PDB file of C-alpha atoms in Angstrom:
ATOM      1  CA  MET N  26      39.616 -70.941 -48.431  1.00 74.00           C
ATOM      2  CA  ARG N  27      42.038 -70.329 -51.363  1.00 84.00           C
ATOM      3  CA  LEU N  28      44.261 -72.411 -52.003  1.00 89.00           C
ATOM      4  CA  TYR N  29      48.095 -71.109 -53.612  1.00 89.00           C
ATOM      5  CA  TYR N  30      50.770 -72.489 -55.777  1.00 88.00           C
ATOM      6  CA  ILE N  31      54.088 -71.304 -56.273  1.00 88.00           C
ATOM      7  CA  VAL N  32      55.494 -71.190 -59.829  1.00 88.00           C
ATOM      8  CA  CYS N  33      59.330 -71.884 -59.689  1.00 85.00           C
ATOM      9  CA  ASN N  34      61.442 -73.062 -63.179  1.00 85.00           C
ATOM     10  CA  GLY N  35      57.841 -73.784 -64.567  1.00 82.00           C
ATOM     11  CA  GLN N  36      56.483 -75.860 -62.219  1.00 87.00           C
ATOM     12  CA  GLU N  37      53.951 -75.402 -59.896  1.00 87.00           C
ATOM     13  CA  LEU N  38      54.642 -76.413 -55.809  1.00 86.00           C
ATOM     14  CA  GLY N  39      51.547 -76.741 -53.671  1.00 82.00           C
ATOM     15  CA  PRO N  40      49.178 -76.439 -52.553  1.00 88.00           C
ATOM     16  CA  TYR N  41      49.963 -73.894 -50.280  1.00 88.00           C
ATOM     17  CA  THR N  42      46.983 -72.342 -47.527  1.00 86.00           C
ATOM     18  CA  LEU N  43      48.353 -68.566 -46.398  1.00 83.00           C
ATOM     19  CA  GLU N  44      49.024 -69.713 -43.299  1.00 84.00           C
ATOM     20  CA  GLU N  45      51.967 -72.340 -45.122  1.00 86.00           C
ATOM     21  CA  LEU N  46      52.635 -69.612 -47.246  1.00 82.00           C
ATOM     22  CA  SER N  47      53.494 -67.098 -44.326  1.00 80.00           C
ATOM     23  CA  ALA N  48      55.786 -70.294 -43.050  1.00 82.00           C
ATOM     24  CA  ARG N  49      57.233 -70.362 -46.650  1.00 81.00           C
ATOM     25  CA  ARG N  50      58.778 -66.762 -46.404  1.00 77.00           C
ATOM     26  CA  ILE N  51      57.941 -65.694 -49.632  1.00 84.00           C
ATOM     27  CA  THR N  52      58.998 -62.664 -51.473  1.00 84.00           C
ATOM     28  CA  PRO N  53      57.435 -60.061 -53.089  1.00 86.00           C
ATOM     29  CA  GLN N  54      58.832 -60.922 -56.550  1.00 87.00           C
ATOM     30  CA  THR N  55      57.648 -64.862 -55.869  1.00 88.00           C
ATOM     31  CA  ILE N  56      55.471 -65.950 -58.334  1.00 89.00           C
ATOM     32  CA  ILE N  57      52.113 -67.160 -57.363  1.00 89.00           C
ATOM     33  CA  ARG N  58      49.274 -68.994 -58.994  1.00 89.00           C
ATOM     34  CA  VAL N  59      46.224 -68.808 -57.069  1.00 89.00           C
ATOM     35  CA  ASP N  60      43.819 -71.833 -57.222  1.00 84.00           C
ATOM     36  CA  GLY N  61      40.723 -70.896 -60.054  1.00 83.00           C
ATOM     37  CA  MET N  62      43.126 -68.081 -62.148  1.00 81.00           C
ATOM     38  CA  SER N  63      44.532 -68.972 -65.516  1.00 80.00           C
ATOM     39  CA  ASP N  64      47.396 -66.876 -65.591  1.00 85.00           C
ATOM     40  CA  ALA N  65      50.386 -66.673 -62.618  1.00 88.00           C
ATOM     41  CA  CYS N  66      51.650 -63.221 -61.354  1.00 89.00           C
ATOM     42  CA  THR N  67      53.753 -62.284 -58.586  1.00 88.00           C
ATOM     43  CA  ALA N  68      53.411 -62.263 -54.670  1.00 85.00           C
ATOM     44  CA  GLN N  69      53.168 -58.600 -54.394  1.00 84.00           C
ATOM     45  CA  THR N  70      50.220 -57.909 -56.854  1.00 85.00           C
ATOM     46  CA  LEU N  71      47.859 -59.763 -54.591  1.00 84.00           C
ATOM     47  CA  ASP N  72      45.823 -58.226 -51.979  1.00 81.00           C
ATOM     48  CA  GLU N  73      45.947 -60.587 -49.164  1.00 83.00           C
ATOM     49  CA  LEU N  74      49.364 -61.662 -49.685  1.00 82.00           C
ATOM     50  CA  ARG N  75      50.985 -57.918 -49.595  1.00 80.00           C
ATOM     51  CA  PRO N  76      50.454 -58.621 -44.918  1.00 81.00           C
ATOM     52  CA  LEU N  77      53.387 -61.184 -45.789  1.00 80.00           C
ATOM     53  CA  PHE N  78      55.292 -58.590 -46.546  1.00 76.00           C
ATOM     54  CA  GLY N  79      55.106 -55.750 -44.084  1.00 71.00           C
ATOM     55  CA  TYR N  80      53.517 -53.912 -46.258  1.00 59.00           C
ATOM     56  CA  GLN N  81      50.718 -50.749 -45.131  1.00 55.00           C
ATOM     57  CA  ALA N  82      47.836 -49.676 -46.676  1.00 55.00           C
ATOM     58  CA  PRO N  83      48.783 -46.313 -48.318  1.00 58.00           C
ATOM     59  CA  GLY N  84      47.606 -43.418 -46.261  1.00 58.00           C
ATOM     60  CA  PRO N  85      47.625 -40.309 -45.839  1.00 60.00           C
ATOM     61  CA  ASN N  86      51.341 -38.701 -45.972  1.00 58.00           C
ATOM     62  CA  PRO N  87      52.665 -37.859 -42.666  1.00 58.00           C
ATOM     63  CA  TYR N  88      54.926 -35.221 -44.138  1.00 56.00           C
ATOM     64  CA  ALA N  89      52.150 -33.187 -45.685  1.00 58.00           C
ATOM     65  CA  GLY N  90      52.033 -29.850 -44.689  1.00 57.00           C
ATOM     66  CA  ALA N  91      56.054 -30.206 -42.608  1.00 55.00           C
ATOM     67  CA  PRO N  92      58.194 -27.187 -42.778  1.00 54.00           C
ATOM     68  CA  ALA N  93      60.851 -27.663 -45.290  1.00 53.00           C
ATOM     69  CA  TYR N  94      64.136 -28.780 -43.815  1.00 52.00           C
ATOM     70  CA  GLY N  95      66.116 -26.210 -41.866  1.00 51.00           C
ATOM     71  CA  THR N  96      63.073 -23.787 -41.205  1.00 51.00           C
ATOM     72  CA  PRO N  97      62.686 -23.089 -37.455  1.00 52.00           C
ATOM     73  CA  TYR N  98      60.232 -25.768 -36.771  1.00 50.00           C
ATOM     74  CA  GLY N  99      61.489 -28.115 -38.809  1.00 46.00           C
ATOM     75  CA  TYR N 100      61.061 -32.241 -38.911  1.00 45.00           C
ATOM     76  CA  GLY N 101      61.801 -33.443 -35.449  1.00 47.00           C
ATOM     77  CA  ASN N 102      59.689 -30.932 -32.812  1.00 47.00           C
ATOM     78  CA  PRO N 103      57.043 -32.700 -31.059  1.00 48.00           C
ATOM     79  CA  MET N 104      55.098 -29.294 -31.604  1.00 49.00           C
ATOM     80  CA  GLN N 105      54.095 -26.542 -33.730  1.00 52.00           C
ATOM     81  CA  PRO N 106      55.020 -23.235 -32.808  1.00 55.00           C
ATOM     82  CA  GLN N 107      52.050 -22.069 -31.939  1.00 54.00           C
ATOM     83  CA  ASN N 108      51.301 -24.916 -29.046  1.00 62.00           C
ATOM     84  CA  ARG N 109      54.754 -24.754 -27.403  1.00 70.00           C
ATOM     85  CA  PRO N 110      54.732 -23.080 -23.695  1.00 74.00           C
ATOM     86  CA  ALA N 111      57.139 -19.615 -23.675  1.00 76.00           C
ATOM     87  CA  MET N 112      60.467 -20.678 -23.086  1.00 79.00           C
ATOM     88  CA  PRO N 113      62.246 -20.094 -19.463  1.00 83.00           C
ATOM     89  CA  PRO N 114      65.511 -17.953 -19.139  1.00 82.00           C
ATOM     90  CA  ASP N 115      68.315 -19.347 -19.316  1.00 83.00           C
ATOM     91  CA  ASN N 116      69.963 -16.801 -17.653  1.00 79.00           C
ATOM     92  CA  LEU N 117      72.974 -16.859 -19.563  1.00 77.00           C
ATOM     93  CA  VAL N 118      74.972 -13.834 -18.772  1.00 77.00           C
ATOM     94  CA  TRP N 119      74.696 -14.260 -14.795  1.00 76.00           C
ATOM     95  CA  SER N 120      76.187 -17.580 -15.804  1.00 80.00           C
ATOM     96  CA  ILE N 121      78.880 -16.239 -18.267  1.00 79.00           C
ATOM     97  CA  LEU N 122      79.346 -13.538 -14.922  1.00 79.00           C
ATOM     98  CA  CYS N 123      80.235 -16.625 -13.072  1.00 77.00           C
ATOM     99  CA  VAL N 124      82.618 -17.960 -15.265  1.00 81.00           C
ATOM    100  CA  LEU N 125      84.683 -14.666 -15.618  1.00 79.00           C
ATOM    101  CA  PHE N 126      84.518 -14.143 -11.650  1.00 78.00           C
ATOM    102  CA  PHE N 127      84.422 -17.663 -10.349  1.00 78.00           C
ATOM    103  CA  PHE N 128      86.074 -19.560 -13.118  1.00 78.00           C
ATOM    104  CA  PRO N 129      86.119 -23.481 -11.758  1.00 80.00           C
ATOM    105  CA  LEU N 130      82.490 -23.234 -10.296  1.00 76.00           C
ATOM    106  CA  GLY N 131      81.279 -20.626 -12.487  1.00 79.00           C
ATOM    107  CA  ILE N 132      80.788 -23.539 -15.240  1.00 84.00           C
ATOM    108  CA  ILE N 133      78.879 -25.306 -13.713  1.00 83.00           C
ATOM    109  CA  PRO N 134      75.546 -22.535 -14.274  1.00 81.00           C
ATOM    110  CA  LEU N 135      76.932 -22.180 -18.279  1.00 82.00           C
ATOM    111  CA  ILE N 136      76.022 -25.890 -18.661  1.00 83.00           C
ATOM    112  CA  TYR N 137      72.945 -25.296 -16.974  1.00 84.00           C
ATOM    113  CA  SER N 138      72.183 -22.332 -19.237  1.00 84.00           C
ATOM    114  CA  ILE N 139      73.282 -23.845 -22.553  1.00 81.00           C
ATOM    115  CA  GLN N 140      70.979 -27.090 -21.615  1.00 84.00           C
ATOM    116  CA  VAL N 141      68.087 -25.112 -21.355  1.00 85.00           C
ATOM    117  CA  SER N 142      67.956 -24.259 -24.853  1.00 82.00           C
ATOM    118  CA  THR N 143      68.561 -27.803 -26.083  1.00 85.00           C
ATOM    119  CA  HIS N 144      65.979 -29.385 -24.326  1.00 82.00           C
ATOM    120  CA  TYR N 145      63.143 -26.419 -25.168  1.00 83.00           C
ATOM    121  CA  ASP N 146      64.174 -26.918 -29.174  1.00 80.00           C
ATOM    122  CA  ARG N 147      64.078 -31.169 -28.426  1.00 79.00           C
ATOM    123  CA  GLY N 148      60.281 -30.247 -27.007  1.00 78.00           C
ATOM    124  CA  ASN N 149      61.185 -31.087 -23.069  1.00 78.00           C
ATOM    125  CA  TYR N 150      60.087 -28.788 -21.602  1.00 82.00           C
ATOM    126  CA  ALA N 151      60.362 -30.029 -18.071  1.00 84.00           C
ATOM    127  CA  GLU N 152      63.647 -30.589 -18.596  1.00 86.00           C
ATOM    128  CA  ALA N 153      64.043 -26.657 -20.047  1.00 85.00           C
ATOM    129  CA  GLU N 154      62.303 -25.549 -16.993  1.00 87.00           C
ATOM    130  CA  ASN N 155      64.713 -28.015 -14.511  1.00 88.00           C
ATOM    131  CA  ALA N 156      67.993 -26.467 -16.321  1.00 87.00           C
ATOM    132  CA  SER N 157      66.981 -23.216 -15.864  1.00 87.00           C
ATOM    133  CA  ARG N 158      66.240 -23.140 -12.547  1.00 88.00           C
ATOM    134  CA  LYS N 159      69.671 -24.721 -11.556  1.00 88.00           C
ATOM    135  CA  SER N 160      71.166 -22.328 -13.541  1.00 86.00           C
ATOM    136  CA  LEU N 161      69.873 -19.212 -12.053  1.00 85.00           C
ATOM    137  CA  GLN N 162      70.288 -21.144  -8.379  1.00 87.00           C
ATOM    138  CA  TRP N 163      74.199 -21.498  -8.985  1.00 84.00           C
ATOM    139  CA  ALA N 164      74.666 -18.402 -10.204  1.00 84.00           C
ATOM    140  CA  ARG N 165      73.202 -17.145  -7.237  1.00 85.00           C
ATOM    141  CA  GLY N 166      74.780 -19.363  -4.625  1.00 86.00           C
ATOM    142  CA  LEU N 167      78.010 -18.264  -6.529  1.00 85.00           C
ATOM    143  CA  ALA N 168      76.810 -14.242  -5.984  1.00 83.00           C
ATOM    144  CA  ILE N 169      76.115 -14.905  -2.701  1.00 89.00           C
ATOM    145  CA  ALA N 170      79.348 -17.126  -1.496  1.00 86.00           C
ATOM    146  CA  ALA N 171      81.064 -14.065  -3.252  1.00 84.00           C
ATOM    147  CA  ALA N 172      78.810 -10.964  -0.957  1.00 88.00           C
ATOM    148  CA  VAL N 173      79.900 -13.062   2.329  1.00 92.00           C
ATOM    149  CA  CYS N 174      83.880 -13.725   0.783  1.00 89.00           C
ATOM    150  CA  ILE N 175      83.933  -9.791  -0.019  1.00 90.00           C
ATOM    151  CA  GLY N 176      82.237  -8.937   3.344  1.00 94.00           C
ATOM    152  CA  ILE N 177      85.105 -11.423   5.222  1.00 95.00           C
ATOM    153  CA  SER N 178      88.006  -9.568   3.719  1.00 94.00           C
ATOM    154  CA  ILE N 179      86.573  -5.836   4.242  1.00 95.00           C
ATOM    155  CA  ALA N 180      86.161  -7.006   7.589  1.00 95.00           C
ATOM    156  CA  ILE N 181      89.813  -7.958   8.066  1.00 96.00           C
ATOM    157  CA  PHE N 182      91.496  -5.280   6.435  1.00 95.00           C
ATOM    158  CA  VAL N 183      89.534  -2.979   9.105  1.00 94.00           C
ATOM    159  CA  ALA N 184      90.446  -5.130  11.772  1.00 94.00           C
ATOM    160  CA  ILE N 185      94.170  -5.197  10.667  1.00 94.00           C
ATOM    161  CA  ALA N 186      94.190  -1.084   9.626  1.00 93.00           C
ATOM    162  CA  ILE N 187      92.184  -0.486  13.331  1.00 92.00           C
ATOM    163  CA  ALA N 188      95.309  -2.530  14.776  1.00 91.00           C
ATOM    164  CA  ALA N 189      98.054  -0.996  12.589  1.00 90.00           C
ATOM    165  CA  THR N 190      96.643   2.312  14.050  1.00 90.00           C
ATOM    166  CA  SER N 191      95.781   1.613  17.361  1.00 88.00           C
ATOM    167  CA  ALA N 192      99.781   0.192  17.669  1.00 85.00           C
ATOM    168  CA  VAL N 193     101.213   3.496  15.996  1.00 84.00           C
ATOM    169  CA  SER N 194      99.209   5.036  18.244  1.00 83.00           C
ATOM    170  CA  ALA N 195     100.686   3.951  20.935  1.00 82.00           C
ATOM    171  CA  ALA N 196     103.731   3.827  19.576  1.00 78.00           C
ATOM    172  CA  LEU N 197     103.943   7.777  19.266  1.00 73.00           C
TER     173      LEU N 197
END
């Protein structure tokens, strides 16, 4: 077992074991002399002390080969473009039409349409599918509601026209 001495103001404190040094919370710049060595050095130069400072051995560069910042598939995307599934339809045109014709409720499919691309860009493909499905469901639901309202309006108009015609005929 190696013994270590802390050199402070020209005086050596110790000896300490590796466990005792970790309890003393030394820094990488702490001057250490190892038993059997004539010269002292900083703690960061001793390989066995590096784990005390959270040092990890250098490995391959995780950023090597990564696209430059600002490119379409830059940092943060979990998959490369060739491995990504196709983006689900965002139904944005239908959502915008819903906003124009059914203002307060038309905002709901628009929000889901915008969420499709947001989730897809973040790599949440299941959430992008879900948002696409919901935007289409809301757009279809509003279109069906509009068709029903138009049908009822036409039926009422026809009923009023028939009643008015029969009233005019009866008056003649």
